[in-house]
Amino acid sequence: LWYNQPKFSPCATWNPYATTFANSTTLGPYTHGIFIDTNNTIYAGSWGISTIKVWRYNSSTPIRTITAGLFGPYSLFVTMNGDIYIDNGYRNGRVDKWTPNAINSVETMDS
């Protein structure tokens, strides 16, 4: 899947002064599933604390935290309109859809 695949220059170098926006204190242990959309918004899921957090570009403060109904999320995907699909299958055996600003998910696939 090459959704929003970046194009790197052959001369690209890492920025030695990059900003750390999240660590194990922020996301907990066993972080799985990181997704970056076309606006450079970062979505990261933590299996260890059953949470998805969302950061806007250039921010170290999450703008959204999703926890309701999650148990060990492994991966996620975000559509162009901001819908978040979360692999909530570890114990729940399903994929959940979160629309922007929703307070509850909608089950979209069940095992």
Coordinates of N, CA and C in Angstrom, one line a residue:
L1 N 0.9 -1.2 0.0 CA 0.0 0.0 0.0 C 0.9 1.2 0.0
W2 N 0.7 2.1 -0.9 CA 1.6 3.3 -1.0 C 0.8 4.6 -0.9
Y3 N -0.1 4.6 0.0 CA -0.8 5.8 0.4 C 0.1 6.8 1.0
N4 N 0.2 8.0 0.5 CA 1.0 9.1 1.0 C 2.5 8.7 1.2
Q5 N 3.0 7.9 0.2 CA 4.4 7.5 0.3 C 5.3 8.7 0.0
P6 N 6.2 9.0 0.9 CA 7.1 10.1 0.7 C 8.1 9.9 -0.4
K7 N 8.5 11.0 -1.0 CA 9.5 10.9 -2.1 C 10.8 11.6 -1.5
F8 N 11.8 10.7 -1.3 CA 13.1 11.2 -0.7 C 14.1 11.5 -1.8
S9 N 14.8 12.6 -1.6 CA 15.9 12.9 -2.5 C 17.0 11.9 -2.2
P10 N 17.8 11.6 -3.3 CA 18.9 10.6 -3.1 C 20.0 11.2 -2.1
C11 N 19.9 12.5 -1.9 CA 20.8 13.2 -1.0 C 20.2 13.5 0.4
A12 N 19.1 12.9 0.7 CA 18.4 13.2 2.0 C 19.3 12.8 3.2
T13 N 19.2 13.6 4.2 CA 19.9 13.4 5.5 C 18.9 13.6 6.6
W14 N 19.2 12.9 7.8 CA 18.4 13.1 9.0 C 18.7 14.4 9.6
N15 N 17.7 15.0 10.2 CA 17.8 16.2 10.9 C 18.3 15.9 12.3
P16 N 19.6 16.3 12.7 CA 20.1 16.0 14.0 C 19.4 16.7 15.1
Y17 N 18.5 17.7 14.8 CA 17.8 18.5 15.8 C 16.3 18.2 15.8
A18 N 16.0 17.0 15.4 CA 14.5 16.6 15.3 C 13.9 16.7 16.7
T19 N 12.6 16.8 16.7 CA 11.8 16.9 17.9 C 11.2 15.6 18.3
T20 N 11.3 15.1 19.5 CA 10.7 13.9 19.9 C 9.3 14.3 20.4
F21 N 8.3 13.8 19.8 CA 6.9 14.1 20.2 C 6.2 13.1 21.1
A22 N 6.8 11.9 21.1 CA 6.2 10.8 21.9 C 7.3 9.8 22.3
N23 N 7.1 9.2 23.5 CA 8.0 8.2 24.0 C 7.1 7.1 24.7
S24 N 7.8 6.2 25.4 CA 7.1 5.2 26.1 C 6.2 5.7 27.3
T25 N 6.5 6.9 27.8 CA 5.6 7.5 28.8 C 4.3 8.0 28.1
T26 N 4.5 8.5 26.9 CA 3.3 9.0 26.2 C 2.4 7.9 25.7
L27 N 3.0 6.9 25.1 CA 2.3 5.8 24.4 C 2.2 4.5 25.1
G28 N 3.0 4.3 26.2 CA 3.0 3.1 26.9 C 3.8 2.0 26.1
P29 N 3.9 0.8 26.7 CA 4.7 -0.2 26.0 C 4.0 -0.8 24.8
Y30 N 4.8 -1.4 23.9 CA 4.2 -2.2 22.8 C 3.4 -1.3 21.8
T31 N 4.0 -0.2 21.4 CA 3.4 0.6 20.4 C 3.4 -0.1 19.0
H32 N 2.2 -0.3 18.5 CA 2.0 -0.9 17.1 C 1.2 0.1 16.3
G33 N 1.4 0.0 15.0 CA 0.6 0.8 14.1 C 0.8 2.3 14.2
I34 N 1.6 2.8 13.3 CA 1.8 4.3 13.1 C 1.4 4.6 11.7
F35 N 0.5 5.7 11.6 CA 0.0 6.1 10.3 C 0.2 7.6 10.2
I36 N 0.7 8.1 9.1 CA 0.8 9.5 8.8 C 0.0 9.9 7.6
D37 N -0.9 10.8 7.8 CA -1.8 11.1 6.7 C -1.2 12.2 5.8
T38 N -1.9 12.7 4.8 CA -1.4 13.7 3.8 C -1.2 15.1 4.5
N39 N -1.7 15.3 5.6 CA -1.5 16.6 6.4 C -0.4 16.4 7.4
N40 N 0.3 15.3 7.4 CA 1.4 15.0 8.3 C 0.8 14.8 9.7
T41 N -0.4 14.5 9.9 CA -1.0 14.2 11.2 C -0.6 12.8 11.5
I42 N -0.1 12.5 12.7 CA 0.4 11.2 13.1 C -0.6 10.5 14.0
Y43 N -0.8 9.3 13.7 CA -1.7 8.4 14.5 C -0.9 7.2 15.0
A44 N -0.9 7.0 16.3 CA -0.1 5.9 16.8 C -1.0 5.1 17.8
G45 N -0.9 3.7 17.7 CA -1.6 2.9 18.6 C -0.7 2.1 19.5
S46 N -1.2 2.0 20.8 CA -0.4 1.3 21.8 C -1.2 0.1 22.2
W47 N -0.6 -1.1 21.9 CA -1.2 -2.3 22.3 C -1.2 -2.4 23.9
G48 N -0.1 -2.0 24.5 CA 0.1 -2.1 25.9 C -1.0 -1.4 26.8
I49 N -1.4 -0.2 26.3 CA -2.4 0.5 27.1 C -3.7 0.7 26.3
S50 N -3.9 0.0 25.2 CA -5.1 0.0 24.4 C -5.6 1.4 24.1
T51 N -4.7 2.1 23.4 CA -5.0 3.5 23.1 C -4.5 3.9 21.7
I52 N -5.2 4.8 21.1 CA -4.8 5.4 19.8 C -4.7 6.9 20.2
K53 N -3.5 7.5 19.8 CA -3.3 8.9 20.0 C -3.1 9.6 18.7
V54 N -3.5 10.9 18.6 CA -3.3 11.6 17.3 C -2.6 12.9 17.6
W55 N -1.6 13.2 16.8 CA -0.9 14.5 16.9 C -0.9 15.3 15.6
R56 N -1.1 16.5 15.6 CA -1.0 17.4 14.4 C 0.5 17.6 14.1
Y57 N 0.8 18.0 12.9 CA 2.1 18.2 12.5 C 2.8 19.3 13.4
N58 N 4.0 19.0 13.8 CA 4.8 20.0 14.6 C 4.2 20.2 16.0
S59 N 3.5 19.3 16.6 CA 3.0 19.4 17.9 C 3.4 18.2 18.8
S60 N 3.7 18.5 20.0 CA 4.0 17.4 21.0 C 2.8 17.0 21.9
T61 N 1.7 17.7 21.7 CA 0.5 17.4 22.5 C -0.5 16.7 21.7
P62 N -1.0 15.5 22.1 CA -2.0 14.8 21.3 C -3.3 15.7 21.2
I63 N -3.9 15.7 20.0 CA -5.2 16.4 19.9 C -6.4 15.4 20.1
R64 N -6.1 14.1 20.1 CA -7.2 13.2 20.4 C -6.6 11.9 21.0
T65 N -7.4 11.3 21.9 CA -7.0 10.0 22.5 C -8.2 9.1 22.4
I66 N -8.1 8.0 21.8 CA -9.2 7.0 21.6 C -8.9 5.8 22.5
T67 N -9.8 5.5 23.4 CA -9.6 4.3 24.3 C -10.9 3.5 24.3
A68 N -12.0 4.0 24.1 CA -13.3 3.3 24.3 C -13.4 2.0 23.5
G69 N -13.5 0.9 24.2 CA -13.8 -0.4 23.5 C -12.6 -1.0 22.9
L70 N -11.4 -0.4 23.0 CA -10.2 -1.0 22.4 C -9.6 -2.0 23.4
F71 N -9.0 -3.1 22.8 CA -8.2 -4.0 23.6 C -7.1 -4.5 22.7
G72 N -5.9 -4.0 22.9 CA -4.7 -4.5 22.2 C -4.8 -4.1 20.7
P73 N -5.0 -2.9 20.3 CA -5.0 -2.6 18.9 C -3.6 -2.8 18.3
Y74 N -3.6 -3.4 17.1 CA -2.3 -3.7 16.4 C -2.0 -2.7 15.3
S75 N -3.0 -2.4 14.5 CA -2.7 -1.5 13.3 C -3.9 -0.6 13.1
L76 N -3.7 0.4 12.2 CA -4.7 1.3 11.9 C -4.5 1.9 10.5
F77 N -5.6 2.5 10.0 CA -5.6 3.1 8.7 C -6.5 4.3 8.8
V78 N -6.1 5.4 8.1 CA -6.9 6.7 8.1 C -7.2 7.0 6.7
T79 N -8.5 7.3 6.5 CA -9.0 7.6 5.1 C -8.8 9.1 4.9
M80 N -9.0 9.6 3.6 CA -8.8 11.0 3.3 C -9.7 11.9 4.0
N81 N -10.9 11.4 4.4 CA -11.9 12.2 5.2 C -11.7 12.1 6.7
G82 N -10.7 11.4 7.2 CA -10.4 11.4 8.6 C -11.0 10.2 9.3
D83 N -11.7 9.3 8.7 CA -12.1 8.1 9.4 C -10.9 7.2 9.7
I84 N -11.0 6.7 11.0 CA -9.9 5.9 11.4 C -10.4 4.4 11.6
Y85 N -9.7 3.5 10.9 CA -10.1 2.1 11.0 C -9.0 1.4 11.9
I86 N -9.5 0.8 13.0 CA -8.5 0.2 14.0 C -8.7 -1.3 14.0
D87 N -7.6 -2.0 13.9 CA -7.6 -3.4 14.1 C -7.8 -3.7 15.6
N88 N -9.0 -4.0 16.0 CA -9.3 -4.2 17.4 C -9.6 -5.7 17.6
G89 N -8.7 -6.5 17.0 CA -9.0 -7.9 17.0 C -8.3 -8.8 18.0
Y90 N -7.5 -8.3 18.8 CA -6.8 -9.1 19.8 C -7.7 -9.9 20.6
R91 N -8.6 -9.2 21.3 CA -9.6 -9.9 22.1 C -11.0 -9.7 21.5
N92 N -11.2 -8.6 20.9 CA -12.6 -8.2 20.4 C -12.9 -8.8 19.1
G93 N -11.9 -9.2 18.3 CA -12.1 -9.9 17.0 C -12.8 -9.1 16.0
R94 N -12.4 -7.8 15.8 CA -13.1 -7.0 14.9 C -12.3 -5.8 14.4
V95 N -12.8 -5.1 13.4 CA -12.2 -3.8 13.0 C -13.2 -2.7 13.3
D96 N -12.8 -1.7 14.0 CA -13.7 -0.6 14.4 C -13.4 0.7 13.5
K97 N -14.4 1.4 13.3 CA -14.3 2.7 12.5 C -14.7 3.8 13.5
W98 N -13.8 4.8 13.5 CA -14.0 6.0 14.3 C -14.0 7.2 13.3
T99 N -15.2 7.9 13.3 CA -15.3 9.1 12.5 C -14.7 10.3 13.2
P100 N -14.3 11.3 12.5 CA -13.8 12.5 13.2 C -14.8 13.0 14.3
N101 N -14.3 13.3 15.5 CA -15.1 13.8 16.6 C -16.1 12.8 17.2
A102 N -16.0 11.5 16.8 CA -17.0 10.5 17.4 C -16.5 10.2 18.8
I103 N -17.5 9.8 19.6 CA -17.2 9.4 21.0 C -17.4 7.9 21.1
N104 N -17.9 7.2 20.1 CA -18.0 5.8 20.0 C -17.7 5.3 18.6
S105 N -17.2 4.1 18.6 CA -16.9 3.5 17.3 C -18.0 2.7 16.7
V106 N -17.9 2.4 15.4 CA -18.9 1.6 14.7 C -18.1 0.3 14.2
E107 N -18.6 -0.8 14.6 CA -18.0 -2.1 14.2 C -18.2 -2.3 12.7
T108 N -17.1 -2.4 11.9 CA -17.2 -2.5 10.5 C -16.8 -3.9 10.0
M109 N -16.1 -4.7 10.8 CA -15.8 -6.1 10.3 C -15.7 -6.9 11.6
D110 N -16.3 -8.1 11.6 CA -16.2 -9.0 12.7 C -15.7 -10.4 12.3
S111 N -15.0 -11.0 13.2 CA -14.4 -12.3 12.8 C -15.4 -13.4 12.9

